[in-house]
């Protein structure tokens, strides 16, 4: 069994996430306390009691999702998991890269939380509300979606932002351009093409101001070499050098999340078991469509933790 740990991105959040872990395990509770302290905010209250619109705010959702992933990791490690001995690679979807890096010892939890708060604020503020949008194009392969985005741009920004799985691509950019992309995609035979309920056009050139802010923030952050390599979103290749990690995290703000290619690379390089660490099962669903022979496991309850440890110790 060759294992990769994967970490979810925005959209996986839900009110109540992580509460069961915090109640059951002091190690998990300590992570939520650490994140609250790092941010100077009781983010855990928002996570566990809502309201949902507050949790969905990019500046809250990003550190909150990381907190649940790291709380899960701390519990696994307290119960005997040795990441370097048991896991070959880590990967995260968009903000999940920060969770992956923290899990692998590259970032400490407080630093990851503060960076994600900066990232969330910067991404939210990069484009005035209502000027940008994102849409999911379902039933078109990536190359076709890129052609749709290029045809829709017409002097504005429209880019393939997320290559999530076969036939599941997200485009991002100016509102009018994304609206054009939906119509062009339908004409090209997309099964569905729909606007996404997001607050900003992530992973496109409109995020350049946010990339600049992240460049500043990351320049001052302590980043260590991870215990296991990170398969980076923008490369779909493994990296371990701290300076390259810094550069790729900046690039990631405006670049395509190459998730389909990342999972394909992992599967082609021996990974047969993908463990989604945190909340939800979004990545597990995508992985089943990309690497059909692989096993996908989502770990987000105390029972899931016990089952995973039993499987690994086998």
Coordinates of C-alpha atoms in Angstrom, one line a residue:
X1 CA 0.0 0.0 0.0
X2 CA 1.5 3.4 -1.1
X3 CA -0.4 6.3 0.5
X4 CA -0.9 10.0 -0.4
X5 CA -2.6 12.3 2.1
X6 CA -4.8 14.9 0.4
X7 CA -6.3 18.0 1.9
X8 CA -9.6 19.7 0.8
X9 CA -10.1 23.2 -0.4
X10 CA -12.8 25.8 -0.2
X11 CA -16.4 24.5 -0.7
X12 CA -15.9 21.6 1.7
X13 CA -16.7 23.7 4.8
X14 CA -19.9 23.1 6.8
X15 CA -21.1 24.4 10.2
X16 CA -20.2 21.9 12.9
X17 CA -17.0 20.6 11.2
X18 CA -14.4 19.5 13.6
X19 CA -16.6 19.6 16.7
X20 CA -16.7 15.8 17.1
X21 CA -12.9 15.7 17.0
X22 CA -12.5 18.6 19.5
X23 CA -14.9 16.9 21.9
X24 CA -13.3 13.5 21.6
X25 CA -9.6 14.4 21.5
X26 CA -7.6 16.9 23.5
X27 CA -5.0 17.0 20.7
X28 CA -7.6 18.2 18.2
X29 CA -9.0 20.8 20.7
X30 CA -5.5 22.2 21.1
X31 CA -5.2 22.8 17.3
X32 CA -8.5 24.8 17.3
X33 CA -7.2 26.8 20.3
X34 CA -3.9 27.4 18.5
X35 CA -5.7 28.7 15.4
X36 CA -8.0 30.9 17.5
X37 CA -5.0 32.4 19.2
X38 CA -3.0 32.9 16.0
X39 CA -5.9 34.8 14.4
X40 CA -7.0 36.7 17.6
X41 CA -10.6 35.5 16.9
X42 CA -12.8 32.6 18.1
X43 CA -12.9 31.1 14.7
X44 CA -13.9 27.8 16.4
X45 CA -17.2 29.3 17.5
X46 CA -18.0 30.3 13.9
X47 CA -17.0 26.8 12.7
X48 CA -19.2 25.0 15.3
X49 CA -22.2 27.3 15.6
X50 CA -22.2 29.4 12.5
X51 CA -23.8 31.4 11.0
X52 CA -23.1 29.6 7.7
X53 CA -22.6 32.9 5.8
X54 CA -19.8 33.9 8.3
X55 CA -18.1 30.5 7.9
X56 CA -18.4 30.7 4.1
X57 CA -16.5 34.0 4.0
X58 CA -13.2 33.3 2.3
X59 CA -11.1 34.8 5.1
X60 CA -12.8 32.4 7.6
X61 CA -13.3 29.3 5.4
X62 CA -9.6 29.0 4.5
X63 CA -8.1 28.8 8.0
X64 CA -11.1 26.9 9.3
X65 CA -10.6 24.1 6.7
X66 CA -6.9 24.0 7.5
X67 CA -7.7 23.7 11.3
X68 CA -9.9 20.6 10.8
X69 CA -7.3 18.9 8.6
X70 CA -4.5 19.6 11.1
X71 CA -6.7 18.6 14.1
X72 CA -7.2 15.3 12.3
X73 CA -3.5 14.9 11.7
X74 CA -2.6 15.6 15.3
X75 CA -5.0 12.9 16.5
X76 CA -3.6 10.4 14.0
X77 CA 0.0 11.2 15.1
X78 CA -0.9 11.0 18.8
X79 CA -2.2 7.5 18.1
X80 CA 1.0 6.4 16.4
X81 CA 0.9 7.6 12.8
X82 CA 4.4 8.4 11.6
X83 CA 3.8 10.5 8.5
X84 CA 7.3 10.1 7.0
X85 CA 7.2 6.3 7.5
X86 CA 3.6 5.7 6.3
X87 CA 2.9 8.3 3.7
X88 CA 4.8 8.9 0.4
X89 CA 3.3 12.3 -0.7
X90 CA 1.0 15.1 0.4
X91 CA -1.2 17.2 -1.9
X92 CA -3.9 19.8 -1.3
X93 CA -6.6 21.5 -3.4
X94 CA -5.9 25.2 -3.5
X95 CA -5.8 26.4 0.1
X96 CA -5.4 22.7 1.0
X97 CA -1.7 23.0 0.0
X98 CA -1.2 25.0 3.2
X99 CA -2.8 22.2 5.2
X100 CA -0.6 19.7 3.4
X101 CA 2.5 21.7 4.2
X102 CA 1.5 22.1 7.8
X103 CA 0.8 18.3 8.0
X104 CA 4.2 17.6 6.6
X105 CA 6.0 20.0 9.1
X106 CA 6.8 22.6 6.5
X107 CA 4.6 25.3 8.2
X108 CA 3.5 25.5 11.9
X109 CA -0.2 25.7 12.5
X110 CA -0.2 29.3 13.6
X111 CA 1.8 30.4 10.6
X112 CA -0.5 28.5 8.2
X113 CA -3.6 30.1 9.9
X114 CA -2.2 33.6 9.6
X115 CA -1.1 33.1 5.9
X116 CA -4.5 31.8 5.0
X117 CA -6.2 34.7 6.7
X118 CA -4.0 37.1 4.6
X119 CA -4.7 34.9 1.5
X120 CA -8.5 34.9 2.1
X121 CA -8.6 38.7 2.7
X122 CA -6.4 39.4 -0.3
X123 CA -8.3 37.1 -2.7
X124 CA -11.6 38.6 -1.5
X125 CA -10.4 42.2 -2.0
X126 CA -8.6 41.7 -5.3
X127 CA -11.8 42.2 -7.4
X128 CA -14.8 44.4 -6.5
X129 CA -17.9 42.3 -5.7
X130 CA -19.9 41.6 -8.8
X131 CA -17.1 42.1 -11.3
X132 CA -15.8 38.6 -11.3
X133 CA -17.3 35.1 -11.5
X134 CA -16.6 31.4 -11.7
X135 CA -18.5 28.7 -13.6
X136 CA -18.3 24.9 -13.7
X137 CA -18.2 23.3 -17.2
X138 CA -19.2 19.7 -16.9
X139 CA -18.8 17.2 -19.7
X140 CA -15.9 19.0 -21.5
X141 CA -12.3 17.9 -21.2
X142 CA -9.6 20.3 -20.1
X143 CA -8.3 21.2 -23.5
X144 CA -11.9 22.0 -24.8
X145 CA -12.5 24.1 -21.7
X146 CA -9.3 26.1 -22.3
X147 CA -10.6 26.8 -25.8
X148 CA -13.9 27.9 -24.4
X149 CA -12.2 30.3 -22.0
X150 CA -10.0 31.8 -24.7
X151 CA -13.0 32.3 -27.1
X152 CA -15.0 33.9 -24.2
X153 CA -12.4 36.3 -23.1
X154 CA -12.8 38.9 -25.9
X155 CA -10.3 41.3 -24.3
X156 CA -11.4 40.4 -20.7
X157 CA -10.0 37.7 -18.4
X158 CA -11.4 34.2 -18.7
X159 CA -9.2 31.3 -17.7
X160 CA -9.4 27.6 -16.8
X161 CA -9.0 27.9 -13.0
X162 CA -9.5 24.3 -11.8
X163 CA -8.9 21.1 -13.7
X164 CA -10.7 19.0 -11.1
X165 CA -11.4 15.7 -12.8
X166 CA -12.2 14.3 -16.3
X167 CA -15.0 16.4 -17.6
X168 CA -15.1 18.8 -14.6
X169 CA -13.3 22.1 -15.2
X170 CA -14.0 25.5 -13.6
X171 CA -13.4 28.8 -15.5
X172 CA -12.8 32.1 -13.8
X173 CA -12.6 35.8 -14.8
X174 CA -14.7 38.8 -15.5
X175 CA -18.4 38.3 -15.0
X176 CA -19.4 39.0 -18.7
X177 CA -16.6 36.7 -20.0
X178 CA -17.6 33.8 -17.7
X179 CA -21.3 34.3 -18.9
X180 CA -20.0 34.0 -22.5
X181 CA -18.1 30.9 -21.5
X182 CA -21.2 29.2 -20.3
X183 CA -23.0 29.8 -23.6
X184 CA -20.0 28.7 -25.7
X185 CA -19.6 25.6 -23.5
X186 CA -23.2 24.6 -24.0
X187 CA -22.8 25.1 -27.8
X188 CA -19.7 22.9 -27.7
X189 CA -21.7 20.1 -26.0
X190 CA -21.1 20.6 -22.3
X191 CA -23.5 18.5 -20.3
X192 CA -23.9 21.4 -17.8
X193 CA -22.4 24.8 -17.5
X194 CA -23.4 26.8 -14.4
X195 CA -22.3 29.7 -12.3
X196 CA -20.7 28.8 -8.9
X197 CA -21.8 30.5 -5.7
X198 CA -18.3 32.1 -5.0
X199 CA -17.4 35.5 -3.7
X200 CA -14.5 36.2 -6.1
X201 CA -12.9 34.9 -9.3
X202 CA -10.1 32.7 -7.9
X203 CA -7.2 31.3 -9.8
X204 CA -7.1 33.7 -12.7
X205 CA -5.1 36.8 -13.6
X206 CA -7.6 39.1 -11.8
X207 CA -6.0 37.7 -8.5
X208 CA -2.7 39.4 -9.3
X209 CA -3.1 41.9 -6.4
X210 CA -3.6 38.9 -4.0
X211 CA -0.5 37.2 -5.4
X212 CA 1.5 40.3 -4.6
X213 CA 0.2 40.3 -1.0
X214 CA 1.0 36.6 -0.7
X215 CA 4.5 37.2 -2.0
X216 CA 5.1 39.7 0.8
X217 CA 3.6 37.4 3.5
X218 CA 5.4 34.3 2.3
X219 CA 8.7 36.1 2.1
X220 CA 8.6 36.6 5.9
X221 CA 7.2 33.1 6.8
X222 CA 9.3 30.3 8.1
X223 CA 9.0 27.4 5.7
X224 CA 10.9 24.2 6.3
X225 CA 11.5 21.3 3.9
X226 CA 8.4 19.0 4.3
X227 CA 8.9 15.5 5.7
X228 CA 7.4 14.1 2.5
X229 CA 7.2 15.8 -0.9
X230 CA 4.3 18.1 -1.8
X231 CA 2.7 17.5 -5.2
X232 CA 2.2 21.2 -6.1
X233 CA -1.1 22.4 -7.7
X234 CA 0.6 24.5 -10.4
X235 CA 3.1 21.9 -11.4
X236 CA 1.4 18.5 -10.8
X237 CA 4.9 17.5 -9.8
X238 CA 6.5 16.9 -6.3
X239 CA 8.6 19.7 -4.7
X240 CA 10.4 19.9 -1.3
X241 CA 12.7 22.9 -1.5
X242 CA 11.4 25.7 0.8
X243 CA 12.2 28.5 -1.7
X244 CA 10.4 26.7 -4.5
X245 CA 7.4 26.0 -2.2
X246 CA 7.2 29.8 -1.5
X247 CA 7.3 30.6 -5.2
X248 CA 4.7 28.0 -6.2
X249 CA 2.3 29.2 -3.4
X250 CA 2.5 32.7 -4.9
X251 CA 2.0 31.4 -8.4
X252 CA -0.9 29.3 -7.3
X253 CA -3.1 32.4 -6.5
X254 CA -3.4 33.2 -10.2
X255 CA -2.6 29.8 -11.7
X256 CA -4.6 26.7 -12.6
X257 CA -5.2 24.1 -9.9
X258 CA -4.0 21.1 -11.8
X259 CA -5.8 18.5 -9.6
X260 CA -6.6 15.9 -12.3
X261 CA -2.9 15.9 -13.4
X262 CA -1.7 15.8 -9.8
X263 CA -3.7 12.7 -8.9
X264 CA -2.7 11.1 -12.3
X265 CA 1.0 11.7 -11.5
X266 CA 0.5 10.2 -8.0
X267 CA -1.3 7.1 -9.4
X268 CA 1.4 6.7 -12.1
X269 CA 4.1 6.9 -9.5
X270 CA 2.8 4.1 -7.3
X271 CA 0.1 5.6 -5.1
X272 CA -2.8 3.2 -4.7
X273 CA -4.5 4.7 -1.6
X274 CA -5.6 8.3 -1.3
X275 CA -6.6 9.6 2.2
X276 CA -8.6 12.8 2.3
X277 CA -7.8 14.4 5.7
X278 CA -10.2 17.0 7.1
X279 CA -13.8 17.6 6.3
X280 CA -16.1 16.3 3.5
X281 CA -15.5 13.9 0.7
X282 CA -15.1 16.2 -2.3
X283 CA -11.5 15.2 -3.2
X284 CA -12.3 11.5 -2.7
X285 CA -15.1 11.8 -5.2
X286 CA -12.8 13.5 -7.7
X287 CA -10.0 10.9 -7.1
X288 CA -12.4 8.0 -7.9
X289 CA -13.0 9.5 -11.3
X290 CA -9.3 10.2 -12.0
X291 CA -7.6 7.1 -10.6
X292 CA -10.2 4.4 -11.0
X293 CA -8.1 1.6 -9.6
X294 CA -7.1 3.4 -6.5
X295 CA -8.7 3.3 -3.1
X296 CA -10.1 6.6 -1.7
X297 CA -10.7 7.1 2.0
X298 CA -12.1 10.2 3.7
X299 CA -11.1 10.7 7.3
X300 CA -13.2 13.2 9.3
X301 CA -14.7 11.4 12.3
X302 CA -13.2 9.6 15.3
X303 CA -14.4 6.3 13.7
X304 CA -12.7 7.2 10.4
X305 CA -9.5 7.8 12.3
X306 CA -9.6 4.4 14.0
X307 CA -10.4 2.6 10.7
X308 CA -7.5 4.3 8.9
X309 CA -5.0 3.5 11.7
X310 CA -6.1 -0.1 11.6
X311 CA -5.7 -0.3 7.8
X312 CA -2.2 1.3 7.9
X313 CA -1.0 -1.0 10.7
X314 CA -2.7 -3.8 8.8

